[in-house]
Short mmCIF file of C-alpha atoms in Angstrom, two decimals:
data_model
loop_
_atom_site.label_atom_id
_atom_site.label_comp_id
_atom_site.label_asym_id
_atom_site.label_seq_id
_atom_site.Cartn_x
_atom_site.Cartn_y
_atom_site.Cartn_z
CA UNK A 1 -38.24 9.57 15.66
CA UNK A 2 -37.39 6.66 13.41
CA UNK A 3 -34.61 5.61 13.06
CA UNK A 4 -33.66 6.51 9.21
CA UNK A 5 -34.72 10.26 10.37
CA UNK A 6 -32.42 10.04 13.12
CA UNK A 7 -29.90 8.59 11.26
CA UNK A 8 -30.10 11.56 8.94
CA UNK A 9 -30.21 14.14 11.80
CA UNK A 10 -27.37 13.03 13.04
CA UNK A 11 -24.99 12.83 10.17
CA UNK A 12 -26.60 16.18 8.80
CA UNK A 13 -24.84 17.72 12.81
CA UNK A 14 -21.89 15.88 11.28
CA UNK A 15 -21.62 17.31 7.52
CA UNK A 16 -22.46 20.78 9.28
CA UNK A 17 -19.67 20.36 11.64
CA UNK A 18 -17.07 19.47 8.55
CA UNK A 19 -18.03 22.03 6.66
CA UNK A 20 -17.69 24.86 9.49
CA UNK A 21 -14.19 23.87 9.91
CA UNK A 22 -13.62 23.84 6.06
CA UNK A 23 -14.71 27.50 6.06
CA UNK A 24 -11.32 28.28 8.24
CA UNK A 25 -8.97 26.69 5.69
CA UNK A 26 -8.26 29.78 4.25
CA UNK A 27 -7.58 31.70 7.02
CA UNK A 28 -5.99 28.81 9.22
CA UNK A 29 -4.45 26.59 6.46
CA UNK A 30 -4.34 22.68 5.75
CA UNK A 31 -2.36 20.79 8.24
CA UNK A 32 -1.40 16.97 8.97
CA UNK A 33 -3.92 14.65 9.61
CA UNK A 34 -3.43 13.33 12.93
CA UNK A 35 -4.61 9.82 12.11
CA UNK A 36 -1.92 9.60 9.97
CA UNK A 37 0.52 9.85 13.30
CA UNK A 38 -1.17 7.41 14.88
CA UNK A 39 -0.21 3.77 15.79
CA UNK A 40 -3.45 2.00 16.13
CA UNK A 41 -6.40 -0.17 13.91
CA UNK A 42 -9.67 -2.12 14.09
CA UNK A 43 -11.83 -4.69 12.42
CA UNK A 44 -14.49 -3.30 10.21
CA UNK A 45 -17.52 -4.02 7.82
CA UNK A 46 -17.71 -1.95 5.03
CA UNK A 47 -19.03 -0.84 1.38
CA UNK A 48 -17.19 -1.00 -1.99
CA UNK A 49 -18.76 0.68 -4.60
CA UNK A 50 -19.17 0.25 -8.38
CA UNK A 51 -15.74 1.10 -10.95
CA UNK A 52 -17.61 4.54 -12.40
CA UNK A 53 -17.65 5.64 -8.39
CA UNK A 54 -14.46 4.79 -7.30
CA UNK A 55 -12.58 5.43 -10.40
CA UNK A 56 -13.97 9.08 -10.26
CA UNK A 57 -12.97 9.11 -6.25
CA UNK A 58 -9.48 7.99 -7.23
CA UNK A 59 -9.25 10.92 -9.70
CA UNK A 60 -10.12 13.48 -7.70
CA UNK A 61 -7.96 12.02 -4.79
CA UNK A 62 -4.93 12.04 -7.48
CA UNK A 63 -6.33 15.65 -8.31
CA UNK A 64 -5.76 17.09 -4.92
CA UNK A 65 -2.44 15.42 -3.91
CA UNK A 66 -1.77 17.69 -7.51
CA UNK A 67 -2.79 20.37 -5.20
CA UNK A 68 -1.32 19.87 -1.63
CA UNK A 69 0.60 17.17 -0.15
CA UNK A 70 -1.88 14.65 0.52
CA UNK A 71 -2.53 10.37 0.34
CA UNK A 72 -4.07 9.33 -2.51
CA UNK A 73 -7.12 7.27 -2.28
CA UNK A 74 -7.07 4.47 -4.90
CA UNK A 75 -10.41 2.85 -6.53
CA UNK A 76 -9.21 0.12 -4.42
CA UNK A 77 -8.97 1.93 -1.38
CA UNK A 78 -12.61 3.76 -1.94
CA UNK A 79 -15.05 2.58 0.86
CA UNK A 80 -17.84 3.31 3.36
CA UNK A 81 -17.85 2.00 6.81
CA UNK A 82 -20.86 0.84 8.13
CA UNK A 83 -19.23 -0.38 11.92
CA UNK A 84 -16.12 -1.02 13.78
CA UNK A 85 -14.79 -2.98 16.58
CA UNK A 86 -13.06 -1.55 18.77
CA UNK A 87 -9.66 0.70 17.75
CA UNK A 88 -6.71 -0.86 19.63
CA UNK A 89 -3.37 0.82 20.14
CA UNK A 90 -0.27 -0.62 18.81
CA UNK A 91 -2.66 -2.21 16.51
CA UNK A 92 -0.30 -5.22 14.67
CA UNK A 93 -2.22 -7.67 12.50
CA UNK A 94 0.44 -9.98 11.94
CA UNK A 95 1.38 -10.20 15.42
CA UNK A 96 -2.20 -10.70 16.81
CA UNK A 97 -2.89 -12.67 13.55
CA UNK A 98 -4.85 -15.48 14.92
CA UNK A 99 -6.99 -12.86 17.12
CA UNK A 100 -7.82 -11.06 14.33
CA UNK A 101 -8.92 -13.78 11.78
CA UNK A 102 -11.23 -14.66 14.56
CA UNK A 103 -12.42 -11.16 14.71
CA UNK A 104 -12.98 -11.30 11.28
CA UNK A 105 -14.61 -14.82 10.80
CA UNK A 106 -17.03 -13.65 13.70
CA UNK A 107 -17.99 -10.23 12.22
CA UNK A 108 -18.02 -12.37 8.61
CA UNK A 109 -20.59 -14.52 9.77
CA UNK A 110 -22.78 -11.35 11.46
CA UNK A 111 -22.34 -10.26 7.54
CA UNK A 112 -23.51 -13.41 5.99
CA UNK A 113 -26.79 -13.74 8.60
CA UNK A 114 -27.60 -10.12 7.84
CA UNK A 115 -27.32 -9.83 3.96
CA UNK A 116 -29.65 -13.72 3.95
CA UNK A 117 -32.29 -10.99 5.42
CA UNK A 118 -31.51 -8.46 2.89
CA UNK A 119 -34.68 -6.82 1.25
CA UNK A 120 -34.35 -6.48 -2.34
CA UNK A 121 -33.00 -3.59 -4.09
CA UNK A 122 -29.75 -3.06 -1.19
CA UNK A 123 -28.80 0.17 -0.75
CA UNK A 124 -27.79 3.46 -2.22
CA UNK A 125 -26.21 6.58 -1.46
CA UNK A 126 -26.51 9.46 -3.32
CA UNK A 127 -23.08 11.57 -3.18
CA UNK A 128 -24.42 15.19 -3.34
CA UNK A 129 -20.34 17.39 -2.46
CA UNK A 130 -16.62 17.22 -1.44
CA UNK A 131 -16.36 18.73 1.93
CA UNK A 132 -13.51 19.02 4.25
CA UNK A 133 -11.98 19.96 7.43
CA UNK A 134 -8.28 21.07 7.59
CA UNK A 135 -7.05 17.42 7.76
CA UNK A 136 -9.21 15.49 5.38
CA UNK A 137 -11.46 15.97 2.26
CA UNK A 138 -14.28 13.24 1.76
CA UNK A 139 -17.57 12.81 -0.49
CA UNK A 140 -20.63 13.40 1.69
CA UNK A 141 -23.49 10.99 0.93
CA UNK A 142 -27.07 10.88 1.44
CA UNK A 143 -28.39 7.05 2.09
CA UNK A 144 -31.37 5.51 1.73
CA UNK A 145 -33.23 3.53 4.16
CA UNK A 146 -31.87 0.13 3.50
CA UNK A 147 -28.55 1.81 4.37
CA UNK A 148 -29.72 2.43 7.73
CA UNK A 149 -31.39 -0.92 7.85
CA UNK A 150 -28.22 -2.74 6.90
CA UNK A 151 -26.33 -0.77 9.57
CA UNK A 152 -29.01 -1.17 12.40
CA UNK A 153 -28.82 -5.16 11.56
CA UNK A 154 -25.50 -5.64 11.64
CA UNK A 155 -25.01 -4.17 14.93
CA UNK A 156 -27.70 -6.41 16.35
CA UNK A 157 -26.63 -9.38 14.88
CA UNK A 158 -23.24 -8.33 16.39
CA UNK A 159 -24.56 -8.00 19.71
CA UNK A 160 -26.52 -11.33 19.42
CA UNK A 161 -23.17 -12.99 18.86
CA UNK A 162 -21.05 -11.39 21.57
CA UNK A 163 -19.55 -8.91 19.26
CA UNK A 164 -18.75 -5.42 20.17
CA UNK A 165 -19.47 -2.81 17.15
CA UNK A 166 -20.25 0.66 16.79
CA UNK A 167 -22.18 2.20 13.99
CA UNK A 168 -21.25 4.51 11.31
CA UNK A 169 -22.85 7.75 11.92
CA UNK A 170 -22.51 8.78 8.44
CA UNK A 171 -22.30 7.53 4.84
CA UNK A 172 -19.04 9.54 3.60
CA UNK A 173 -16.16 8.49 1.53
CA UNK A 174 -12.74 9.41 2.33
CA UNK A 175 -11.18 10.66 -0.62
CA UNK A 176 -7.60 12.34 0.98
CA UNK A 177 -5.87 12.77 3.78
CA UNK A 178 -3.46 16.00 4.05
CA UNK A 179 0.40 14.88 4.89
CA UNK A 180 1.68 18.19 5.85
CA UNK A 181 1.00 21.94 6.62
CA UNK A 182 0.12 24.64 3.67
CA UNK A 183 -0.34 27.80 4.82
CA UNK A 184 -3.94 28.89 3.75
CA UNK A 185 -2.57 31.45 0.83
CA UNK A 186 -1.58 28.59 -1.60
CA UNK A 187 -4.90 26.82 -1.49
CA UNK A 188 -6.55 28.32 -4.47
CA UNK A 189 -6.04 24.67 -6.62
CA UNK A 190 -7.41 22.96 -3.72
CA UNK A 191 -10.33 25.06 -2.79
CA UNK A 192 -11.48 25.21 -6.40
CA UNK A 193 -11.31 21.77 -6.87
CA UNK A 194 -13.54 21.30 -3.54
CA UNK A 195 -16.20 23.16 -5.86
CA UNK A 196 -16.45 19.99 -8.61
CA UNK A 197 -19.53 17.80 -8.39
CA UNK A 198 -18.94 14.36 -6.59
CA UNK A 199 -19.84 11.09 -9.14
CA UNK A 200 -24.03 10.97 -7.89
CA UNK A 201 -25.70 8.11 -7.06
CA UNK A 202 -23.74 4.62 -6.07
CA UNK A 203 -25.02 1.53 -5.79
CA UNK A 204 -22.58 -0.81 -3.83
CA UNK A 205 -22.66 -4.48 -5.03
CA UNK A 206 -20.19 -5.64 -2.19
CA UNK A 207 -19.82 -5.70 1.20
CA UNK A 208 -16.70 -6.51 3.00
CA UNK A 209 -15.26 -7.74 6.05
CA UNK A 210 -11.62 -6.31 7.23
CA UNK A 211 -9.46 -4.33 8.93
CA UNK A 212 -7.60 -0.76 8.95
CA UNK A 213 -4.33 -0.07 10.19
CA UNK A 214 -2.19 3.05 11.18
CA UNK A 215 1.67 3.29 12.10
CA UNK A 216 3.56 5.70 11.55
CA UNK A 217 6.80 4.46 11.16
CA UNK A 218 5.52 2.79 8.42
CA UNK A 219 2.61 5.09 6.47
CA UNK A 220 3.38 3.91 2.80
CA UNK A 221 1.62 -0.06 3.87
CA UNK A 222 0.24 1.10 6.95
CA UNK A 223 -1.98 4.33 6.18
CA UNK A 224 -5.02 3.44 7.41
CA UNK A 225 -6.44 2.32 4.25
CA UNK A 226 -9.43 -0.24 3.98
CA UNK A 227 -7.58 -4.04 3.58
CA UNK A 228 -10.89 -6.58 3.12
CA UNK A 229 -10.27 -10.22 4.58
CA UNK A 230 -13.86 -11.37 3.13
CA UNK A 231 -16.01 -10.24 0.25
CA UNK A 232 -19.91 -10.95 0.18
CA UNK A 233 -22.06 -9.79 -3.43
CA UNK A 234 -25.20 -8.94 -2.67
CA UNK A 235 -26.60 -10.63 -5.55
CA UNK A 236 -25.50 -13.92 -3.89
CA UNK A 237 -27.92 -13.92 -1.10
#
C-alpha cells in the first residue's frame, strides 16, 4: 500500500471512531475535555488556513459556544498539525525558554529544507463534514497527496537532523473543546449545528513552527491553542 492510501485508511479509521463516539452523546451527554485539565505541551509544525476558511471555522466555534459551554477557537487559532515533538508534562515555555527556542529553531530548519523541495501547487485539504466526540468538535478533512508528502518529508528531514517528531494521522481542524458536562437532553441546538456543511477546500499558504501549552491553573492563556514562533509562506520557496 502506498503512503497516501495508507494515510487515508488510517485517517478513515480515526474519523469512524470519532463518529461512533459522537453518536452516543444524545444518550451519554458531553463532558469537560480532559485536555483542558492537563498540564503539558509540545512543539509542532502546522498549517494555517486562508481567511475565508479560518473565519468560517471561528464563526462555527462561536456558534457551538452559544449552544453548549465550550472553548472558542478564533481565526488565528485555526490550524492543522502536520507533526509534533514529544508531549512533555509540566511544559512551561517561559521557564524552559532556551531549550524551547533551540527545539523550535531546529524544527524551523527542517521546515525550510522541506519547503525548498516542495512540489509546485502546495497542498489542498477538502473539509467534508463536522464531527465530534463527547469532548471535542472538529472539521474532518480529506487531504491531497501533497499534504501526505509534506508530512513524510518533514518526518524524514527531522530524523536526519536528530529530532524526534510524531506525524499527524489525519487532516482535521479542531473547532471546539467542551468546558463542562452537558446532559444529552440539552443538546438539540448543538446537534443541529453539527449538521452544517464545513467551508470546503482549503489551500494553505503558510506553514508555522510553534508550540501548544495546556495548564489547568491558567486556562485563559494556556488552553492548548497553537502559538506560532516561525512562519513561512509557501510562495517564498
